Structures are given as structure tokens and as C-alpha cells.
Tab-separated table of C-alpha atoms in Angstrom:
chain	number	residue	atom	x	y	z
V	477	UNK	CA	21.683	44.576	23.378
V	478	UNK	CA	24.131	45.402	20.720
V	479	UNK	CA	26.967	46.698	23.234
V	480	UNK	CA	26.368	43.841	25.622
V	481	UNK	CA	26.909	41.410	22.852
V	482	UNK	CA	29.986	43.233	21.596
V	483	UNK	CA	31.239	43.371	24.902
V	484	UNK	CA	30.854	39.964	25.942
V	485	UNK	CA	32.441	38.972	22.823
V	486	UNK	CA	35.335	41.208	23.223
V	487	UNK	CA	35.942	40.127	26.855
V	488	UNK	CA	35.732	36.230	25.573
V	489	UNK	CA	38.487	37.191	22.980
V	490	UNK	CA	40.607	38.745	25.738
V	491	UNK	CA	40.413	35.894	27.819
V	492	UNK	CA	41.687	33.519	24.943
V	493	UNK	CA	44.383	35.813	24.266
V	494	UNK	CA	45.465	35.736	27.998
V	495	UNK	CA	45.180	31.609	27.931
V	496	UNK	CA	47.052	31.594	24.637
V	497	UNK	CA	49.645	34.149	25.365
V	498	UNK	CA	50.421	32.762	29.160
V	499	UNK	CA	51.174	29.086	27.391
V	500	UNK	CA	53.373	30.750	24.977
V	501	UNK	CA	55.123	32.592	27.871
V	502	UNK	CA	55.932	29.444	29.457
V	503	UNK	CA	57.223	28.025	26.341
V	504	UNK	CA	59.538	31.091	25.734
V	505	UNK	CA	60.862	30.983	29.267
V	506	UNK	CA	61.915	27.269	29.107
V	507	UNK	CA	63.649	28.240	25.839
V	508	UNK	CA	65.103	31.398	27.154
V	509	UNK	CA	63.829	33.632	24.353
V	510	UNK	CA	64.244	36.877	26.076
V	511	UNK	CA	62.852	39.127	23.625
V	512	UNK	CA	59.484	37.206	23.478
V	513	UNK	CA	59.210	36.876	26.897
V	514	UNK	CA	59.392	40.993	27.416
V	515	UNK	CA	57.023	41.333	24.388
V	516	UNK	CA	54.389	38.603	25.842
V	517	UNK	CA	54.600	40.382	29.324
V	518	UNK	CA	53.552	43.787	27.731
V	519	UNK	CA	50.971	42.135	25.830
V	520	UNK	CA	49.490	40.407	28.904
V	521	UNK	CA	49.267	43.769	30.585
V	522	UNK	CA	47.704	45.385	27.806
V	523	UNK	CA	45.323	42.706	27.438
V	524	UNK	CA	44.140	42.625	31.175
V	525	UNK	CA	43.763	46.859	30.593
V	526	UNK	CA	41.483	46.251	27.597
V	527	UNK	CA	39.413	43.697	29.586
V	528	UNK	CA	39.089	46.102	32.290
V	529	UNK	CA	38.084	48.840	30.069
V	530	UNK	CA	35.432	46.417	28.389
V	531	UNK	CA	33.775	45.417	31.544
V	532	UNK	CA	33.724	49.052	33.010
V	533	UNK	CA	32.878	51.072	30.117
V	534	UNK	CA	36.181	52.424	29.748
V	535	UNK	CA	36.546	53.592	25.872
V	536	UNK	CA	40.065	54.799	26.553
V	537	UNK	CA	41.495	51.833	27.912
V	538	UNK	CA	39.852	49.727	24.780
V	539	UNK	CA	41.206	52.339	22.600
V	540	UNK	CA	44.674	51.714	24.018
V	541	UNK	CA	44.215	47.980	23.755
V	542	UNK	CA	43.281	48.234	19.878
V	543	UNK	CA	46.060	50.400	19.223
V	544	UNK	CA	48.530	47.650	20.836
V	545	UNK	CA	47.142	44.959	18.938
V	546	UNK	CA	48.449	46.669	15.721
V	547	UNK	CA	51.897	46.503	17.269
V	548	UNK	CA	51.483	43.225	18.569
V	549	UNK	CA	50.372	41.734	15.007
V	550	UNK	CA	53.429	43.374	13.438
V	551	UNK	CA	55.625	41.477	16.321
V	552	UNK	CA	54.089	38.155	15.443
V	553	UNK	CA	54.287	38.612	11.420
V	554	UNK	CA	58.019	39.261	12.110
V	555	UNK	CA	58.319	36.249	14.248
V	556	UNK	CA	57.044	34.414	11.359
V	557	UNK	CA	59.233	35.899	9.111
V	558	UNK	CA	62.076	35.226	11.377
V	559	UNK	CA	61.333	31.390	11.410
V	560	UNK	CA	60.927	30.834	8.018
V	561	UNK	CA	63.750	32.929	7.277
V	562	UNK	CA	62.325	35.376	4.938
V	563	UNK	CA	64.965	37.804	3.328
V	564	UNK	CA	68.149	38.023	5.136
V	565	UNK	CA	66.653	36.863	8.585
V	566	UNK	CA	68.080	33.763	9.963
V	567	UNK	CA	66.473	31.764	12.686
V	568	UNK	CA	69.900	30.463	13.993
V	569	UNK	CA	70.869	34.039	15.112
V	570	UNK	CA	71.372	34.503	18.751
V	571	UNK	CA	70.924	38.409	18.603
V	572	UNK	CA	67.379	38.768	17.400
V	573	UNK	CA	65.549	36.694	20.220
V	574	UNK	CA	68.044	35.936	23.081
V	575	UNK	CA	69.784	39.391	22.924
V	576	UNK	CA	72.796	37.523	22.333
V	577	UNK	CA	72.651	36.188	26.060
V	578	UNK	CA	72.477	32.655	25.274
V	579	UNK	CA	72.772	29.878	22.274
V	580	UNK	CA	69.289	28.843	23.256
V	581	UNK	CA	66.668	27.957	20.510
V	582	UNK	CA	62.939	27.450	20.584
V	583	UNK	CA	61.873	24.885	23.175
V	584	UNK	CA	60.116	23.041	20.674
V	585	UNK	CA	63.379	22.039	18.915
V	586	UNK	CA	63.942	19.307	21.412
V	587	UNK	CA	60.491	18.842	22.570
V	588	UNK	CA	58.317	18.859	19.542
V	589	UNK	CA	55.872	16.180	18.801
V	590	UNK	CA	57.748	12.792	18.233
V	591	UNK	CA	61.256	14.279	18.646
V	592	UNK	CA	64.221	12.188	19.997
V	593	UNK	CA	67.182	13.728	21.470
V	594	UNK	CA	70.448	11.970	21.422
V	595	UNK	CA	73.494	13.218	23.219
V	596	UNK	CA	76.625	13.139	20.635
V	597	UNK	CA	79.663	11.906	22.515
V	598	UNK	CA	82.595	13.154	22.380
V	599	UNK	CA	81.444	16.666	21.374
V	600	UNK	CA	83.296	18.659	18.870
V	601	UNK	CA	86.262	20.618	20.048
V	602	UNK	CA	84.423	23.945	18.890
V	603	UNK	CA	81.257	23.196	21.175
V	604	UNK	CA	81.408	25.379	24.653
V	605	UNK	CA	82.019	23.182	27.328
V	606	UNK	CA	78.611	24.446	29.334
V	607	UNK	CA	76.560	23.205	26.273
V	608	UNK	CA	75.503	19.752	25.176
V	609	UNK	CA	75.994	18.674	21.679
V	610	UNK	CA	72.925	16.572	20.467
V	611	UNK	CA	71.098	14.954	17.379
V	612	UNK	CA	67.521	15.412	16.949
V	613	UNK	CA	65.600	13.129	14.827
V	614	UNK	CA	61.817	11.799	14.400
V	615	UNK	CA	60.261	15.045	14.833
V	616	UNK	CA	56.524	14.902	13.320
V	617	UNK	CA	56.701	18.713	12.742
V	618	UNK	CA	59.594	20.839	12.596
V	619	UNK	CA	59.745	23.432	15.365
V	620	UNK	CA	59.905	26.402	13.273
V	621	UNK	CA	56.303	25.359	11.646
V	622	UNK	CA	55.184	25.119	15.401
V	623	UNK	CA	56.319	28.527	16.278
V	624	UNK	CA	54.736	29.957	12.996
V	625	UNK	CA	51.407	28.300	14.349
V	626	UNK	CA	51.604	29.904	17.521
V	627	UNK	CA	52.085	33.267	15.896
V	628	UNK	CA	49.440	32.753	13.208
V	629	UNK	CA	46.879	32.018	16.296
V	630	UNK	CA	47.939	35.367	18.027
V	631	UNK	CA	47.592	37.033	14.686
V	632	UNK	CA	44.086	35.789	14.242
V	633	UNK	CA	43.185	36.355	17.862
V	634	UNK	CA	44.464	39.905	17.692
V	635	UNK	CA	42.631	40.849	14.381
V	636	UNK	CA	39.314	39.641	15.748
V	637	UNK	CA	39.859	41.586	19.113
V	638	UNK	CA	41.221	44.950	17.071
V	639	UNK	CA	37.562	44.639	15.170
V	640	UNK	CA	35.507	44.005	18.396
V	641	UNK	CA	37.437	46.697	20.345
V	642	UNK	CA	36.713	49.390	17.542
V	643	UNK	CA	33.113	48.058	17.314
V	644	UNK	CA	32.632	48.338	21.266
V	645	UNK	CA	34.403	51.730	21.138
V	646	UNK	CA	31.721	53.054	18.737
V	647	UNK	CA	28.961	51.834	20.439
V	648	UNK	CA	29.820	53.130	24.049
V	649	UNK	CA	30.442	56.685	22.360
V	650	UNK	CA	27.111	56.396	20.767
V	651	UNK	CA	25.498	55.737	24.001
V	652	UNK	CA	27.245	58.432	25.754
V	653	UNK	CA	26.308	60.915	22.978
V	654	UNK	CA	22.657	59.758	23.014
V	655	UNK	CA	22.615	60.171	26.945
V	656	UNK	CA	23.956	63.686	26.392
V	657	UNK	CA	21.512	64.673	24.019
V	658	UNK	CA	18.378	63.377	25.679
V	659	UNK	CA	19.661	65.458	28.934
V	660	UNK	CA	20.793	63.024	31.303
V	661	UNK	CA	18.114	62.759	33.917
V	662	UNK	CA	15.393	63.392	31.500
V	663	UNK	CA	15.554	60.143	29.867
V	664	UNK	CA	14.286	58.777	33.334
V	665	UNK	CA	11.136	61.042	33.024
V	666	UNK	CA	12.595	63.155	35.894
V	667	UNK	CA	10.997	66.512	36.337
V	668	UNK	CA	12.391	69.206	38.557
V	669	UNK	CA	10.060	70.784	41.448
V	670	UNK	CA	7.525	73.295	40.195
V	671	UNK	CA	6.626	76.498	41.865
V	672	UNK	CA	3.446	76.625	43.815
V	673	UNK	CA	1.836	79.606	44.718
V	674	UNK	CA	1.365	80.224	48.504
V	675	UNK	CA	-0.769	83.233	48.101
V	676	UNK	CA	-4.129	83.014	50.149
V	677	UNK	CA	-7.162	84.975	49.246
V	678	UNK	CA	-8.766	87.026	52.164
V	679	UNK	CA	-12.238	88.019	52.223
V	680	UNK	CA	-12.793	91.805	51.969
V	681	UNK	CA	-15.155	93.994	53.756
V	682	UNK	CA	-16.285	97.103	52.586
V	683	UNK	CA	-18.320	99.682	55.009
V	684	UNK	CA	-21.109	101.348	54.183
């Protein structure tokens, strides 16, 4: 019963992770954030494998999923520090998230709740010709805090997934050890065929 409950909870957490990271992947595609796009893709694959291992009683898959969650949480902590500009990090850097391939920023910068985007004409002389120069105002929440909220949600889900993954691996291992100790089919009351004697007694006649 405990294993079933733990597996169902872990499967639910994996489903929540898939939904949330797919939403995040779409947003990162719209913002041309190439590093998050690559990391999100790896996370999607690992979560699917973890879900498969949970359903099919594959502890190795669940263990690999738990190990990846440590990396995933570390990545999201870095994203939080990046957008909050902790230390020498700067969210205006093009190298970190876009691999210096574009000057795009978070999609939420222009599309956050309440944001009004106004094009500025004429653009300044230093602005690239293939980019528009805009002014953003009226946002109810700055884009960096929205990104921080997304990463915080991912850390929370990953932490819950890590705890339940360890719990499920422990239960599956205990069940396998119990099965081996009992002796496999002996736990089902299996009894092997018993030898029967086919020796028949014949009457003996003695002559006088």
C-alpha cells in the first residue's frame, strides 16, 4: 500500500513538472533563450524516463531522475541569482542565456501583466537596424520577478520529486529483497512435485 501511494504521488509530481516545464519551454522559445531551451529539453526527457521508471518499477530510472533533479535545482538557483543580479551577474548579459546569438531578453519583459510597449522613433544611432527600440511601462510585476517565481516553482517541484523518488526507490528495493528472502514462488505456497513410490507388493507363495 505504501509503495502504491508513493508511486502515485511521484507520478503526479512528474506530471506537474512536465506541464510546468512545457509552459516554460514555450516562453523561452518566444524569448530566444537558448540555454534554458536546451536545459528544459533535457529536463523533459529525464522526467519522462523517471515517470516510466515509477510506473514500471524500474529503480535505476528513478535513481537517475533523482540525480538529475539535483542538477536541475542548481540550474534554477543560478537563474534566480542571474535575474536578481547576485554578485557579478548581470541580467543584461547576452552570453549567459542566449549564447551571444541574439539581443533578446525574457519574453515577460514586453508581455508581463499590465505592460505597455511603446516604440520610440526615431531610434538612437547606436541601435541595430534589425532591432526596434521600445519603451516599456505600466508593468504590474517586473519580468525578473516573474522569472524568479517560475524558477522557484521548479525548485519546489524538484525538491518534492527528489524526496519521493528516494522513498520509492527504497520501497522497491525492500520489496525485491523481501521477495528474494522468501524464495520467489514459495511466497505463493508453491510446492514442488513429491516423489511417489511405484513399488508394488506381490504375494509370495512358499512350497511345502
